[in-house]
mmCIF file with all atom_site columns, C-alpha atoms in Angstrom:
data_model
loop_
_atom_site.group_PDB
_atom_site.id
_atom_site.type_symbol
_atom_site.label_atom_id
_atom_site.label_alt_id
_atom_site.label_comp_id
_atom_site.label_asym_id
_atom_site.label_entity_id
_atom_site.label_seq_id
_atom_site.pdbx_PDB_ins_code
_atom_site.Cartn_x
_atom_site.Cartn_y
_atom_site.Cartn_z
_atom_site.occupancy
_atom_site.B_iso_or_equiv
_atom_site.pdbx_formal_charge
_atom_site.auth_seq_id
_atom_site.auth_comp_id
_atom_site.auth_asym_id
_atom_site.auth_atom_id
_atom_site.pdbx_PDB_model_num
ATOM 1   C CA . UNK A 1 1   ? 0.000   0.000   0.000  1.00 49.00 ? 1   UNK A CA 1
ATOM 2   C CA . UNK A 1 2   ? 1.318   3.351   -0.266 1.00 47.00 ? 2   UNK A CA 1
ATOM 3   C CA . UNK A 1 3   ? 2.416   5.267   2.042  1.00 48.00 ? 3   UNK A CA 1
ATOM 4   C CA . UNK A 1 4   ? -0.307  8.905   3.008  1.00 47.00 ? 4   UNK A CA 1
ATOM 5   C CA . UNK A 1 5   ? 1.502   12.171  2.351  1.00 48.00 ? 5   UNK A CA 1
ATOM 6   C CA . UNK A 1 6   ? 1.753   14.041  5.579  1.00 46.00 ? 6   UNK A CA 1
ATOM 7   C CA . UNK A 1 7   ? 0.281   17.483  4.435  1.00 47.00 ? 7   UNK A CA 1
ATOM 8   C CA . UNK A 1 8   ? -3.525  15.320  3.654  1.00 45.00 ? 8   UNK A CA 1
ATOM 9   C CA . UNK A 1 9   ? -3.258  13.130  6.991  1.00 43.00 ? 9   UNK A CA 1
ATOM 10  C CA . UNK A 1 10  ? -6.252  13.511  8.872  1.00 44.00 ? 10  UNK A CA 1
ATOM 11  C CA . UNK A 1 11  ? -6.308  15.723  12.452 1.00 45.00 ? 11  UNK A CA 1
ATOM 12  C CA . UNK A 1 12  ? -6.097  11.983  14.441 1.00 46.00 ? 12  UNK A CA 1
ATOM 13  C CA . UNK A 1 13  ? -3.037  10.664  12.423 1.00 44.00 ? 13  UNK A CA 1
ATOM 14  C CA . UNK A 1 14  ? 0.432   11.352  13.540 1.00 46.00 ? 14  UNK A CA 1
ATOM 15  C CA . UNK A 1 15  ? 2.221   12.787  10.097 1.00 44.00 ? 15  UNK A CA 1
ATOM 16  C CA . UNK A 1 16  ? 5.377   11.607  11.218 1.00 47.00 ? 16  UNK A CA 1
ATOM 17  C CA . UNK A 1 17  ? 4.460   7.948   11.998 1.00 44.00 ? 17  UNK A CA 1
ATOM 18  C CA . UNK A 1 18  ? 4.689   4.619   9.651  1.00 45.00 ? 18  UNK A CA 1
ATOM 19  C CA . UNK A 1 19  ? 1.224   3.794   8.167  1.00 47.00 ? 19  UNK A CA 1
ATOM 20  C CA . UNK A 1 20  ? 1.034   0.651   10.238 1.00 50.00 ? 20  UNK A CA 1
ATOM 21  C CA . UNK A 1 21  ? 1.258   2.615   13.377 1.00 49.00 ? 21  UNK A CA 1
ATOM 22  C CA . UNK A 1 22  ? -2.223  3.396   15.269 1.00 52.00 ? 22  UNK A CA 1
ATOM 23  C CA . UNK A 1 23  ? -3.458  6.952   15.341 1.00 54.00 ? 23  UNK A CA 1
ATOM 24  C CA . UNK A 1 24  ? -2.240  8.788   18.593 1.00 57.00 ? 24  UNK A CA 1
ATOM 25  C CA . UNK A 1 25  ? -4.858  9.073   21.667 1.00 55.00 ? 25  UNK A CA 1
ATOM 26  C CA . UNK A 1 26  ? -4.955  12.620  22.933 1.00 57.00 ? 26  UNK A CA 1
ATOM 27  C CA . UNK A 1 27  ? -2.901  12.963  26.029 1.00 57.00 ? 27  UNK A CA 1
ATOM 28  C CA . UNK A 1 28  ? -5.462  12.693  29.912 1.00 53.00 ? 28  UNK A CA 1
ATOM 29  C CA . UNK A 1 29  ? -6.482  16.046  31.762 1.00 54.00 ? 29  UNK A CA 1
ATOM 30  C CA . UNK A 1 30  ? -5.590  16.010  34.806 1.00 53.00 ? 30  UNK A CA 1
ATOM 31  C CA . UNK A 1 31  ? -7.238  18.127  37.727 1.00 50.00 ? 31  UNK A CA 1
ATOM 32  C CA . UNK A 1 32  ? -5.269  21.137  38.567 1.00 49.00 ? 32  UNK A CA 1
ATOM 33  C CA . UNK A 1 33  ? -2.986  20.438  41.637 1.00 47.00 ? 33  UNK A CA 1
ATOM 34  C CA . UNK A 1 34  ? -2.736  23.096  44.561 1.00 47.00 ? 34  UNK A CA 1
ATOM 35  C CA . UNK A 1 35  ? 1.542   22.899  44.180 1.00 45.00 ? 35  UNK A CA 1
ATOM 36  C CA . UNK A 1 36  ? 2.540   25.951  42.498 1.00 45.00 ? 36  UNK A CA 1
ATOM 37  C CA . UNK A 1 37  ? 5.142   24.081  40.936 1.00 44.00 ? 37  UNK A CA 1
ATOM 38  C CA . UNK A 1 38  ? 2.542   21.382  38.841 1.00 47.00 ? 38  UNK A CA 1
ATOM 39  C CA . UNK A 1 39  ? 0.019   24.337  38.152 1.00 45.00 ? 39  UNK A CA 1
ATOM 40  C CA . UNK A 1 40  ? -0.008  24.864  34.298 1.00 46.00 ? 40  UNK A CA 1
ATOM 41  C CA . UNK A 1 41  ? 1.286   28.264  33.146 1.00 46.00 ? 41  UNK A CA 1
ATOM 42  C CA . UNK A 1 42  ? -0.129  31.491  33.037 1.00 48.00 ? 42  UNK A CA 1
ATOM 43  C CA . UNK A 1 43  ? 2.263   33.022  30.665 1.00 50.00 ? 43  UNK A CA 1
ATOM 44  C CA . UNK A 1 44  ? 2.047   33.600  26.938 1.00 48.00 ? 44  UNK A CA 1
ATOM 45  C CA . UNK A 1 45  ? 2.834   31.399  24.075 1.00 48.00 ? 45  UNK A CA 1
ATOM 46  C CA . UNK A 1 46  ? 6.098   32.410  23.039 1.00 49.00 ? 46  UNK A CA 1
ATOM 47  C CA . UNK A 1 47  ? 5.750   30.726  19.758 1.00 48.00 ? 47  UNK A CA 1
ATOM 48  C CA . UNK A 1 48  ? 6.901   33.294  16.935 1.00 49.00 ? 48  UNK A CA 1
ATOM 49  C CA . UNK A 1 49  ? 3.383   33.070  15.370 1.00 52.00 ? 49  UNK A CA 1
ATOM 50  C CA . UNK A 1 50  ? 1.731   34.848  18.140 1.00 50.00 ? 50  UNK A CA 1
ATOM 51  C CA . UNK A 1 51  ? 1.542   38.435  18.865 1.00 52.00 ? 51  UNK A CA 1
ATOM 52  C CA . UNK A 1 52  ? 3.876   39.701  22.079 1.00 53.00 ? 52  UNK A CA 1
ATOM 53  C CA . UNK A 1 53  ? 1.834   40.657  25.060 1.00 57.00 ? 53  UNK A CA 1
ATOM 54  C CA . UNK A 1 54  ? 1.639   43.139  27.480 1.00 58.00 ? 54  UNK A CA 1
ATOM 55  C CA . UNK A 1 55  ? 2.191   41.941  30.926 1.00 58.00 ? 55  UNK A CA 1
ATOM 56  C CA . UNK A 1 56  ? -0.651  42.870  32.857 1.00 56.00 ? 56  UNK A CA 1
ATOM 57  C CA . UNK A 1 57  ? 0.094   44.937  36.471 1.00 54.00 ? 57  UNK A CA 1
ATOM 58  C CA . UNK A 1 58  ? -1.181  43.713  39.751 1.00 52.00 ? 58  UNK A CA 1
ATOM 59  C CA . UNK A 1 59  ? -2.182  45.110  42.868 1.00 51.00 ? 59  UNK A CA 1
ATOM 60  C CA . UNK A 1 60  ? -0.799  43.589  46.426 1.00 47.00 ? 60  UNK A CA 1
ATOM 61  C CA . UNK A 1 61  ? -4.681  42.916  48.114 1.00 49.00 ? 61  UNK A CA 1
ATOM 62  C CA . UNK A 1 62  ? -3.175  44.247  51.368 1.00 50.00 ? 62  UNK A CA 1
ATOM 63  C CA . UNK A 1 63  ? -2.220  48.017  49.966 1.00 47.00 ? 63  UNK A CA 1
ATOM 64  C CA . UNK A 1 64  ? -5.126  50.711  49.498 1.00 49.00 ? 64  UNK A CA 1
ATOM 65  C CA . UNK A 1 65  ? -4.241  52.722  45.958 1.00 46.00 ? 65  UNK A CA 1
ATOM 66  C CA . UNK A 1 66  ? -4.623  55.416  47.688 1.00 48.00 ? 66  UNK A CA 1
ATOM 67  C CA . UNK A 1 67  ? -1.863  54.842  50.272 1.00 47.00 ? 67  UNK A CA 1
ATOM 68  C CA . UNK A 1 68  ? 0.688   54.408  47.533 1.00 44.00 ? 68  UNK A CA 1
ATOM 69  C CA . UNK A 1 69  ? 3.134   57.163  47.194 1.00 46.00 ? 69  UNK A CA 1
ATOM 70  C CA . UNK A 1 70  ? 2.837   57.062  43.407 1.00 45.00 ? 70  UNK A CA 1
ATOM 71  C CA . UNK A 1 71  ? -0.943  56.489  42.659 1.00 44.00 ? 71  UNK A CA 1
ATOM 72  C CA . UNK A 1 72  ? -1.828  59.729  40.774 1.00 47.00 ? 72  UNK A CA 1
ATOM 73  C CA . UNK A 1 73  ? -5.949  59.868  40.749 1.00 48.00 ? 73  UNK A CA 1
ATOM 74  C CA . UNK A 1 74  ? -6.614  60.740  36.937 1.00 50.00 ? 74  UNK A CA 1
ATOM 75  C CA . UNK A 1 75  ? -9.947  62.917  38.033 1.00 53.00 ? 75  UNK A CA 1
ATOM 76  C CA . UNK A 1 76  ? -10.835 64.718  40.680 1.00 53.00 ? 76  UNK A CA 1
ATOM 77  C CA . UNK A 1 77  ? -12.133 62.617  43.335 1.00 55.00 ? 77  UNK A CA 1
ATOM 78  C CA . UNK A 1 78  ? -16.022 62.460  43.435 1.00 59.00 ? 78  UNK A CA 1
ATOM 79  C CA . UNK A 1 79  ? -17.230 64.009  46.708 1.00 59.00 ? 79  UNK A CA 1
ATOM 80  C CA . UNK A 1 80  ? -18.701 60.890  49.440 1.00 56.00 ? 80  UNK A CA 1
ATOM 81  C CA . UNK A 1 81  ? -22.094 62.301  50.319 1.00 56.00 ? 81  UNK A CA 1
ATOM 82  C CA . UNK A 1 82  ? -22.615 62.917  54.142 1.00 57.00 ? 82  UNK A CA 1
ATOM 83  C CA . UNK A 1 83  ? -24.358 60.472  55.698 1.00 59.00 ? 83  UNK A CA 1
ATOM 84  C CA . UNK A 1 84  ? -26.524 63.265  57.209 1.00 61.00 ? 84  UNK A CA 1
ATOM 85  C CA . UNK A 1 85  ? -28.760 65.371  54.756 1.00 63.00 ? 85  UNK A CA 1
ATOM 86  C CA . UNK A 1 86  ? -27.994 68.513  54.653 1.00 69.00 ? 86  UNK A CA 1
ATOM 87  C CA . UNK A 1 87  ? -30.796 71.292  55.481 1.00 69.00 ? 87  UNK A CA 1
ATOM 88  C CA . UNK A 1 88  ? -32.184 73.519  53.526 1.00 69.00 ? 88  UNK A CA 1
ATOM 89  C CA . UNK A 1 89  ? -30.876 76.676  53.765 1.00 74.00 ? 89  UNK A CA 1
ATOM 90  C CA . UNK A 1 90  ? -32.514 79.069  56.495 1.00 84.00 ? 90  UNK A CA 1
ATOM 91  C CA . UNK A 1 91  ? -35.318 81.612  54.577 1.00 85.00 ? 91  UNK A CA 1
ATOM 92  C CA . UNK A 1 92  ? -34.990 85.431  56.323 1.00 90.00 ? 92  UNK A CA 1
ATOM 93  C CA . UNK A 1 93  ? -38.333 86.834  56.983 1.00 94.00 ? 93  UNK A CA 1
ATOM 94  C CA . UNK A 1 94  ? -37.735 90.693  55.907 1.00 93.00 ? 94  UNK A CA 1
ATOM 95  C CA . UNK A 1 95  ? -41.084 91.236  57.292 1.00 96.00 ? 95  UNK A CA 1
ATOM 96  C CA . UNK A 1 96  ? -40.259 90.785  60.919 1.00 95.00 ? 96  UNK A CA 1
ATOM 97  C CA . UNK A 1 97  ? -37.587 94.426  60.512 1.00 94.00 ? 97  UNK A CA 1
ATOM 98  C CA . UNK A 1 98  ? -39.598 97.424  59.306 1.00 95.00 ? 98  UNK A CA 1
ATOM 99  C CA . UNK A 1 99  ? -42.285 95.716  57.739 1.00 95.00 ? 99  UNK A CA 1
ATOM 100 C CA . UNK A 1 100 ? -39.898 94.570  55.143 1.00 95.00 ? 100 UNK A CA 1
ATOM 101 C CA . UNK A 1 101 ? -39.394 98.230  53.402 1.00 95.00 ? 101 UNK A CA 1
ATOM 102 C CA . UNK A 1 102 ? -43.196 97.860  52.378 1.00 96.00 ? 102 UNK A CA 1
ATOM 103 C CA . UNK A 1 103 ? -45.115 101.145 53.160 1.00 96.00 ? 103 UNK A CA 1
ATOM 104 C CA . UNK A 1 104 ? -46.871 100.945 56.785 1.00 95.00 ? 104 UNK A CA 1
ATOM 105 C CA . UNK A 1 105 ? -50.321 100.803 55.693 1.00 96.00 ? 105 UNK A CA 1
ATOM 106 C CA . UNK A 1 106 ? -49.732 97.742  53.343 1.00 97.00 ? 106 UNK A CA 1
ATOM 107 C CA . UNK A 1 107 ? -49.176 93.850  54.178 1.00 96.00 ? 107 UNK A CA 1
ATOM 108 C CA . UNK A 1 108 ? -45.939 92.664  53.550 1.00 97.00 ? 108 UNK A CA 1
ATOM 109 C CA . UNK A 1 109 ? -46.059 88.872  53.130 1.00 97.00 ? 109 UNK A CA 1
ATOM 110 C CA . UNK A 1 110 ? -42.368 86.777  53.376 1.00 95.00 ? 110 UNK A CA 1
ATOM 111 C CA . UNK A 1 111 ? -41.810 84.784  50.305 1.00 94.00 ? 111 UNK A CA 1
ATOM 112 C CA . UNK A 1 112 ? -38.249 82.201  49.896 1.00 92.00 ? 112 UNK A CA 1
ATOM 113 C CA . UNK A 1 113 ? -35.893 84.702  49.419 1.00 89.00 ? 113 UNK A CA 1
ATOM 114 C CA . UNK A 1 114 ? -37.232 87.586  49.372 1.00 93.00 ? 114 UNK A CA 1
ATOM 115 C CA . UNK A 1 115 ? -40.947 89.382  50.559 1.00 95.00 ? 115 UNK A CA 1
ATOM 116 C CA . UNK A 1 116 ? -44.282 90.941  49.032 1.00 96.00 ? 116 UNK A CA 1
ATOM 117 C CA . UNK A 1 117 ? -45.655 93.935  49.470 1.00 97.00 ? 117 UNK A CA 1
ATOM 118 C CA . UNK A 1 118 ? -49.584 94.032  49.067 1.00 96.00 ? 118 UNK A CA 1
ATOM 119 C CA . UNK A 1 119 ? -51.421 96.958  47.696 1.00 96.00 ? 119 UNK A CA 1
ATOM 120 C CA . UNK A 1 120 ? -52.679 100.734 49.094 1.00 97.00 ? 120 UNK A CA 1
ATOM 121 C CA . UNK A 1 121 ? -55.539 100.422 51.084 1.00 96.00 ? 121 UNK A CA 1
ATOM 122 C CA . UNK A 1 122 ? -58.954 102.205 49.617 1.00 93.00 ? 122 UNK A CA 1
ATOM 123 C CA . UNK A 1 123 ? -58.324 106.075 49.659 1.00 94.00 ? 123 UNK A CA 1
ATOM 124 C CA . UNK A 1 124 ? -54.686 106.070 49.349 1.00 96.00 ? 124 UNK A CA 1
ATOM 125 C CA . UNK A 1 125 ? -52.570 105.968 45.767 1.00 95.00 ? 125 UNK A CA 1
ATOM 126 C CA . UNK A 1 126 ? -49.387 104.370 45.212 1.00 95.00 ? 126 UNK A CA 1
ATOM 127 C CA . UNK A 1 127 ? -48.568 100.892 45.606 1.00 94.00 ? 127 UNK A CA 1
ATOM 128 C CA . UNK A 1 128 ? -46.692 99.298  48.767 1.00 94.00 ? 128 UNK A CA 1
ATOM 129 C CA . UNK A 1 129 ? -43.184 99.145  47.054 1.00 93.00 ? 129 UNK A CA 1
ATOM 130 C CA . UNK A 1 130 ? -42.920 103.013 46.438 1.00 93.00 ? 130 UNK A CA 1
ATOM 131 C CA . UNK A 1 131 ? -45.685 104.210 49.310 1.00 95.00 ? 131 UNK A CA 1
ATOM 132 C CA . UNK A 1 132 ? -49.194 105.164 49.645 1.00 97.00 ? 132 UNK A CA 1
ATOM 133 C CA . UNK A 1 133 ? -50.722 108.753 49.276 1.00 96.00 ? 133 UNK A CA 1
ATOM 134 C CA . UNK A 1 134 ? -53.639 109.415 50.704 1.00 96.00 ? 134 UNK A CA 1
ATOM 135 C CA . UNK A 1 135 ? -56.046 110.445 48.199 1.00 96.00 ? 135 UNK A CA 1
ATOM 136 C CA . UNK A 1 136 ? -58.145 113.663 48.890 1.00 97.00 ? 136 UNK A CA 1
ATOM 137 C CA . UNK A 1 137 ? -61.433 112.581 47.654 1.00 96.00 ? 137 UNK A CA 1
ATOM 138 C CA . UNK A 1 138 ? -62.616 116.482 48.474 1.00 96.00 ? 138 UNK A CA 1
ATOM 139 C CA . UNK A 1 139 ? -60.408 118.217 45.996 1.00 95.00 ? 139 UNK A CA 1
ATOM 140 C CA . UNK A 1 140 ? -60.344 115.356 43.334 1.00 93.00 ? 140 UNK A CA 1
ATOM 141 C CA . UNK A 1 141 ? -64.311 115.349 43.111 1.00 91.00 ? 141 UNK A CA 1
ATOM 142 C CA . UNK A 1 142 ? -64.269 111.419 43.792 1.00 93.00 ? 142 UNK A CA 1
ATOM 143 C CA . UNK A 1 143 ? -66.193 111.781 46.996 1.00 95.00 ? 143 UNK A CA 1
ATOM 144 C CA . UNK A 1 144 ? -70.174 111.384 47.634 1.00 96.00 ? 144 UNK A CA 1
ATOM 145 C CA . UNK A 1 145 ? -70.802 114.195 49.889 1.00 97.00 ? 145 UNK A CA 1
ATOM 146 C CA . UNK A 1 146 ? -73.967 116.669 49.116 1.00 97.00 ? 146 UNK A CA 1
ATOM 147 C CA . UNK A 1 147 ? -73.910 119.543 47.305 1.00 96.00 ? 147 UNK A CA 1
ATOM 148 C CA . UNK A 1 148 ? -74.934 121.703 50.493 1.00 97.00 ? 148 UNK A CA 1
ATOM 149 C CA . UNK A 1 149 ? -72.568 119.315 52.838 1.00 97.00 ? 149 UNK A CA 1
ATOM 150 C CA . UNK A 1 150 ? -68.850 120.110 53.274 1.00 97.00 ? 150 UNK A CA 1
ATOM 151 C CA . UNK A 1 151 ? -66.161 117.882 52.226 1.00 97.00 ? 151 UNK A CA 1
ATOM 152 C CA . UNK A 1 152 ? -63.722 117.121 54.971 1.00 97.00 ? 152 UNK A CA 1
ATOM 153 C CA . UNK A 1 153 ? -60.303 114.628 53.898 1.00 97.00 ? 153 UNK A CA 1
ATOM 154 C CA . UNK A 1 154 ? -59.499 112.876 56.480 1.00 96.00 ? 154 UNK A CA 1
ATOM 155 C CA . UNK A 1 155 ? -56.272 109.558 55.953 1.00 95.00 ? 155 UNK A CA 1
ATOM 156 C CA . UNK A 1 156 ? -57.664 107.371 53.465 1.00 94.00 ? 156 UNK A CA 1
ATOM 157 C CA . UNK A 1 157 ? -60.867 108.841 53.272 1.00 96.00 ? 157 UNK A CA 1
ATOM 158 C CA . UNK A 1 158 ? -63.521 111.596 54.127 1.00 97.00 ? 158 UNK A CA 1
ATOM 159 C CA . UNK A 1 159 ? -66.100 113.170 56.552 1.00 97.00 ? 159 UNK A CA 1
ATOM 160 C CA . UNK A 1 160 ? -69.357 114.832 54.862 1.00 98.00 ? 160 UNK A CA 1
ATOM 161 C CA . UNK A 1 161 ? -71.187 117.526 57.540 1.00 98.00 ? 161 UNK A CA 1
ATOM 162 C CA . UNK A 1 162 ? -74.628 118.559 56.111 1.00 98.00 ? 162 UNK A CA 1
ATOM 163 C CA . UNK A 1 163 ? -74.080 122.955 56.053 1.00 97.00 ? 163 UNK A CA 1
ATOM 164 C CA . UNK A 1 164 ? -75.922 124.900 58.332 1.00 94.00 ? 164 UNK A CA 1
ATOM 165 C CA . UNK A 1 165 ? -79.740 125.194 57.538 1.00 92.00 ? 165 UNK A CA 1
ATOM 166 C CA . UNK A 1 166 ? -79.728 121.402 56.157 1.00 96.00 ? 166 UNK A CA 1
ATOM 167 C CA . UNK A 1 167 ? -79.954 118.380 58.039 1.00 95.00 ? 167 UNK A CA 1
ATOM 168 C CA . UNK A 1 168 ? -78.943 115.019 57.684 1.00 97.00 ? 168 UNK A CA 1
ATOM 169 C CA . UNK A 1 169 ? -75.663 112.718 57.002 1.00 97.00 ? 169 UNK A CA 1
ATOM 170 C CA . UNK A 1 170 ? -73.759 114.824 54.917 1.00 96.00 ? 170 UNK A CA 1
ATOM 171 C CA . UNK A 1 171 ? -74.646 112.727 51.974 1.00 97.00 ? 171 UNK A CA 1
ATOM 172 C CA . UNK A 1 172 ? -77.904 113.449 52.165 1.00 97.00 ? 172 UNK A CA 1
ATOM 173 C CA . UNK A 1 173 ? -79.053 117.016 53.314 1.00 97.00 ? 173 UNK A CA 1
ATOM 174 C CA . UNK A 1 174 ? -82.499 118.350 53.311 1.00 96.00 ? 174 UNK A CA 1
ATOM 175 C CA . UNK A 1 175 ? -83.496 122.200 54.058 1.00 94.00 ? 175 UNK A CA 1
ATOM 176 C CA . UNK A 1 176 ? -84.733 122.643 57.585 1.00 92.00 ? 176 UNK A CA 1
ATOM 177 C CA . UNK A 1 177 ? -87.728 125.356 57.691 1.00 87.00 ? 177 UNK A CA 1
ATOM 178 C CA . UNK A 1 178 ? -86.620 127.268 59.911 1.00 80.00 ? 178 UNK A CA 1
ATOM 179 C CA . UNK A 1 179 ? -89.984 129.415 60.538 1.00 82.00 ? 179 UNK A CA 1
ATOM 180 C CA . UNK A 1 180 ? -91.701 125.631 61.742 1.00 78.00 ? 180 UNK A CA 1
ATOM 181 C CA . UNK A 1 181 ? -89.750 124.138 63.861 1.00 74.00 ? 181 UNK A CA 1
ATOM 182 C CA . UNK A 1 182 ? -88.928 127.820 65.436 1.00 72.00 ? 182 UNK A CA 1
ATOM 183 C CA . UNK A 1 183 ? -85.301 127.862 65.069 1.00 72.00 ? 183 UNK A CA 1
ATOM 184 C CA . UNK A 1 184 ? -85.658 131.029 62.592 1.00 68.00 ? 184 UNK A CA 1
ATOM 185 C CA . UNK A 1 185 ? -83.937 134.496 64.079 1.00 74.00 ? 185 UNK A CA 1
ATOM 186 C CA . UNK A 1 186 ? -86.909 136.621 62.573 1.00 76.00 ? 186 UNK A CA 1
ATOM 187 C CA . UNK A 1 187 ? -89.323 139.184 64.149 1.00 69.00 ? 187 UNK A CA 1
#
């Protein structure tokens, strides 16, 4: 018979053997021993068809990076939150000190970080950023006295007085008659 040519033998034949020689049995596992010396190797192939490798660095378990003199943090650490939450900061009232720069006759009402100042009360102009004016309702024609009362202003507002010879609440005024209830200075 002739003899196989070694580059078609078959992945079980051994290329280098007669061809009366039985195919070579693939060598037993064995478990991996705890002897450093009979533990199979960690290292590369050193074979010239495989690429060089980088050996790769290892830490001793017992040393914290962080307690090495050379370990150079390549960001800025992240900040460890505190285990307490922090409050919120403290709001001023600006209220509680000169009613909070408002104008005295408005409400000043305390906001986060900062205050509100309501509005003039009826009679008064302005708002209660800039002040209040009190508003004369006799001069401005905005009041609701008679026409035979007189107009007195008074702070955010007015007094009507029914004029002598009239009588009533200022708003309304009717002519007394003077010659029948006897109040009259005739002869």
């Amino acid at each position: 018979a002739p003899s196989p040519n070694p580059t078609t033998s078959s992945p079980t034949e051994n290329p280098t053997s007669s061809p009366t020689s039985a195919p070579t049995p693939p060598a037993p596992t064995k478990a991996p021993s705890s002897s450093p010396s009979q533990r199979p190797s960690s290292r590369p192939s050193t074979s010239p068809t495989s690429a060089p490798s980088t050996p790769v660095p290892t830490k001793s378990p017992s040393v914290h990076p962080t307690q090495s003199p050379s370990f150079r943090p390549s960001a800025s650490p992240t900040p460890v939150p505190s285990s307490t939450p922090s409050s919120p900061p403290t709001d001023v009232n600006e209220c509680l000190v000169a009613n909070g720069g408002c104008d005295s006759l408005t409400t000043c009402t305390n906001i986060p970080n900062g205050r509100i100042c309501g509005d003039c009360p009826s009679g008064y102009t302005g708002s209660g950023e800039a002040g209040c004016t009190d508003e004369n309702e006799c001069t401005e024609g905005t009041n609701s006295c008679h026409i035979n009362a007189f107009c007195k202003n008074t702070p955010g507002g007015y007094t009507c007085t029914c004029n002598a010879g009239y009588s009533g609440n200022g708003v309304t005024c009717t002519d007394n008659n003077e010659c029948s209830d006897g109040t009259h200075t005739c002869d």
